[in-house]
Coordinates of C-alpha atoms in Angstrom, one line a residue:
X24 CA 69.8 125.3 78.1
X25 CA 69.5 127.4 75.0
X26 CA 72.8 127.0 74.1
X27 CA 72.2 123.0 74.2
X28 CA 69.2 123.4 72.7
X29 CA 71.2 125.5 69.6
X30 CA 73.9 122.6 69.7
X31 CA 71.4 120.1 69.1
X32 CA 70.1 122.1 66.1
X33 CA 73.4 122.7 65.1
X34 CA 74.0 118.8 65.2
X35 CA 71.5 118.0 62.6
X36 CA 72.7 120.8 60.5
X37 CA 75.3 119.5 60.4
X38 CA 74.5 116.1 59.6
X39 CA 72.4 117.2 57.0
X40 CA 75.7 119.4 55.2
X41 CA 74.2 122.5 56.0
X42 CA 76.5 124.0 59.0
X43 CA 80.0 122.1 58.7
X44 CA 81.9 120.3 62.0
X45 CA 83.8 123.4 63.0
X46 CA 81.1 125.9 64.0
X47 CA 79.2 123.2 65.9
X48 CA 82.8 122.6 68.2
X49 CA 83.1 126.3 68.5
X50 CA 79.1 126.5 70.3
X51 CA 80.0 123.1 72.1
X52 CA 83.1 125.2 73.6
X53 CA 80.9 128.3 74.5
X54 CA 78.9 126.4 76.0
X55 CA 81.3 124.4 78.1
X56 CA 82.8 128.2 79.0
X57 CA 79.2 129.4 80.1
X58 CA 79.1 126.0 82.2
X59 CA 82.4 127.0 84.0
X60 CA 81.0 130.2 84.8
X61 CA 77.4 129.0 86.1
X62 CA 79.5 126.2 88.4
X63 CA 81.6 128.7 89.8
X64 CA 78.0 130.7 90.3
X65 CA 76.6 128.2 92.1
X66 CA 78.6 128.0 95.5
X67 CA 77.0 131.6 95.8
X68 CA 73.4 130.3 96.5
X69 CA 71.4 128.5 99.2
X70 CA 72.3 124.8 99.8
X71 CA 69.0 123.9 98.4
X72 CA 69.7 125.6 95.5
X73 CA 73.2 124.6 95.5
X74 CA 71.7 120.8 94.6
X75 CA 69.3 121.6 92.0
X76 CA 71.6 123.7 89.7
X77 CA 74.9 120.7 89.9
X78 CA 72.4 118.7 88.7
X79 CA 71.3 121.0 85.8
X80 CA 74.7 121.8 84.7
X81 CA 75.5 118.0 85.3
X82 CA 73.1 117.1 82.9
X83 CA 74.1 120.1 80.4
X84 CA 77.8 119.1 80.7
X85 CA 76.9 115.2 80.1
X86 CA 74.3 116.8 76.8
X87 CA 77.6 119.1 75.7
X88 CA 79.8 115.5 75.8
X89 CA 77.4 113.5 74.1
X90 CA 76.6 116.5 70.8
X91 CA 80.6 116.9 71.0
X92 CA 80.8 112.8 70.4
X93 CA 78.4 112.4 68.2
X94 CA 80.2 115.6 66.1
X95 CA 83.3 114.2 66.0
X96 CA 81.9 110.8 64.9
X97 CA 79.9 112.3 62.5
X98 CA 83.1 115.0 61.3
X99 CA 85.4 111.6 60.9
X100 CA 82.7 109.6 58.5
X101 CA 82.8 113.3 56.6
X102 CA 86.8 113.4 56.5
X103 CA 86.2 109.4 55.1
X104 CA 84.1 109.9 53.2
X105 CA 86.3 113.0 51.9
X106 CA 89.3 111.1 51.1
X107 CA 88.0 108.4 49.6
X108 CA 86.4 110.4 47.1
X109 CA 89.9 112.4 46.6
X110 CA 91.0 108.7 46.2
X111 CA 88.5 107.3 44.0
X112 CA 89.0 110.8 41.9
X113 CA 92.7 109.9 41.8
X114 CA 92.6 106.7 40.7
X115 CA 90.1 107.4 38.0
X116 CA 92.8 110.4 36.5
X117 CA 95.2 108.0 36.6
X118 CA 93.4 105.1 35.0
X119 CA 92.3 107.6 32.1
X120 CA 95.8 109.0 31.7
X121 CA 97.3 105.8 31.3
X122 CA 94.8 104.4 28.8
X123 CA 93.3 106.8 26.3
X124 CA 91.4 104.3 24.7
X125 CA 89.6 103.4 28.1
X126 CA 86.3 104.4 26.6
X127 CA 86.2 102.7 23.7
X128 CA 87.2 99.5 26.0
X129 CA 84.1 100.2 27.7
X130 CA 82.0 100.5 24.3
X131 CA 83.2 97.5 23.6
X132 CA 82.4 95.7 26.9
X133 CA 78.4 97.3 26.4
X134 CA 78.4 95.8 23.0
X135 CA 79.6 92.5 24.0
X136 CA 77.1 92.4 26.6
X137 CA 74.5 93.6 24.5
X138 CA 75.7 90.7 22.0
X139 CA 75.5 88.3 24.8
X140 CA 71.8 89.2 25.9
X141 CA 70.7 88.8 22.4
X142 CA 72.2 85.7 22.1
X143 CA 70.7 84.3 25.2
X144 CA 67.5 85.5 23.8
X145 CA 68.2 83.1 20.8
X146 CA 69.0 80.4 22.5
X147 CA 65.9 81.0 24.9
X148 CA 63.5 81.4 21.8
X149 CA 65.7 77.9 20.2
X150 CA 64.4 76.4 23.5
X151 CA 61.2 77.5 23.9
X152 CA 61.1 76.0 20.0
X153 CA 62.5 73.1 20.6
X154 CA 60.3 72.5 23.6
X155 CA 57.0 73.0 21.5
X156 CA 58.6 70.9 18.7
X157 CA 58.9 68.1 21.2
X158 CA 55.3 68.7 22.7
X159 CA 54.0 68.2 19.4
X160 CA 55.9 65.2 18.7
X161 CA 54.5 63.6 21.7
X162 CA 51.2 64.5 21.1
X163 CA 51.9 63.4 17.5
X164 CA 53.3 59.7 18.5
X165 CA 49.8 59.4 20.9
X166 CA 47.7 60.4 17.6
X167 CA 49.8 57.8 15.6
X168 CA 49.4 55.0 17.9
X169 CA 45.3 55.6 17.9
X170 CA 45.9 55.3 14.1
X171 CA 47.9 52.7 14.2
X172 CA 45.3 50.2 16.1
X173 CA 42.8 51.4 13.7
X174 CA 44.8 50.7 10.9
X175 CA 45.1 47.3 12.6
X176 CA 41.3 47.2 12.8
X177 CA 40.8 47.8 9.4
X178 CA 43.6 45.5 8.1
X179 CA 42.2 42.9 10.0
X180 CA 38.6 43.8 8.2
X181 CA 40.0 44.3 5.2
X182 CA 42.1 41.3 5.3
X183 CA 45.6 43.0 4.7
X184 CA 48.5 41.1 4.5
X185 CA 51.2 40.6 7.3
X186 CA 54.1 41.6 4.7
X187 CA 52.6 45.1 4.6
X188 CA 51.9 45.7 8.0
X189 CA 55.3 45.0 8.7
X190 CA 56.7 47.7 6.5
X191 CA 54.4 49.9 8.2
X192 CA 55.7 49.1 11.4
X193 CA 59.4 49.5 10.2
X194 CA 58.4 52.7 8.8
X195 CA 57.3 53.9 12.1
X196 CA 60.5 52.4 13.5
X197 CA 62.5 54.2 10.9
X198 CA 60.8 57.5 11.6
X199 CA 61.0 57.1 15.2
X200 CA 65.2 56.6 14.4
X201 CA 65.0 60.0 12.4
X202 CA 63.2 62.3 14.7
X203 CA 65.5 60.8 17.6
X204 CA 68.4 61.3 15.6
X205 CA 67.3 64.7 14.3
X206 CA 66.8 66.2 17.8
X207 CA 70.8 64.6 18.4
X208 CA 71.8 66.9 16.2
X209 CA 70.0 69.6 16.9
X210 CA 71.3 69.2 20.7
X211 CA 74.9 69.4 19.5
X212 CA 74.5 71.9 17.3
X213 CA 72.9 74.2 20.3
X214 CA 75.6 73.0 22.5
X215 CA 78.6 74.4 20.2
X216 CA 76.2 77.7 19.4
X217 CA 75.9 78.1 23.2
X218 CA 79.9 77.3 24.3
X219 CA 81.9 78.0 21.2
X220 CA 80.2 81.4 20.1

């Protein structure tokens, strides 16, 4: 039992890259050797006996074949993991002996990405802009029209004639066309910013 017990404890050594694969296989073994010897033992006692101590070393030998799978499972993810860092080590050497100027290709790559973020922080801030711009505009038409009937009002008091209302009205028409027009523009002109550049 107390060489299962040290198994076990040599197990999560082990695991934990303290004892390597090896040395836990070589206690598994002496173990399995002092089973052998205490199976032969056991024909020398009492029937009763004879029962209770198969048992024991059936359940040591099933505890010795469990620590010895889960060893071997655990000493082939260790190989794996061994050769694909030999790999991956490889394959970097080789990528940095066939292009010297690897590094500056990555320097690059961080400053274009760097560029990008900033320019997606532009065009954020644009829209956030534009957004606001358009806000006020709206909040700007609603003001106009309240002025608009009270200019109505007052025309109507003060006895304005139709000619100049109308060129009131087309110069709200004609300032509706701009603004329209200007925020047209400004759309396409964001649009090749954001796809062309």
């Amino acid at each position: 039992r107390k060489l299962a017990y040290d198994s076990r404890q040599q197990l999560s050594q082990v695991q934990n890259g303290v004892f390597s694969p090896s040395e836990l296989f070589l206690s598994l073994d002496e173990l399995e050797r002092q089973l052998d010897i205490m199976q032969s033992l056991v024909l020398k006692e009492t029937p009763a006996q004879r029962q209770v101590w198969k048992r024991k070393i059936l359940e040591l030998r099933e505890d010795s074949s469990s620590l010895r799978r889960q060893g071997e499972h655990y000493d082939r993810m260790v190989h794996a993991n061994v050769l694909q860092q030999r790999e991956r080590n490889e394959l970097l050497t080789r990528r940095k002996n066939r292009a010297a100027g690897a590094e500056s290709d990555y320097q690059n790559y961080a400053q274009e990405a760097q560029s990008l973020d900033q320019s997606q922080l532009m065009v954020g801030d644009l829209l956030s802009t534009g957004e606001a711009s358009l806000t006020g505009l709206v909040q700007q038409r609603q003001q106009m029209r309240g002025i608009k009937r009270r200019v109505f009002d007052m025309g109507n008091k003060l006895g304005i004639s139709n000619s100049t209302m109308r060129i009131i009205e087309r110069r709200d028409i004609t300032d509706a066309y701009l603004v329209f027009g200007g925020m047209v523009v400004t759309c396409i002109v964001i649009y090749f910013c954001w796809f062309h550049f």
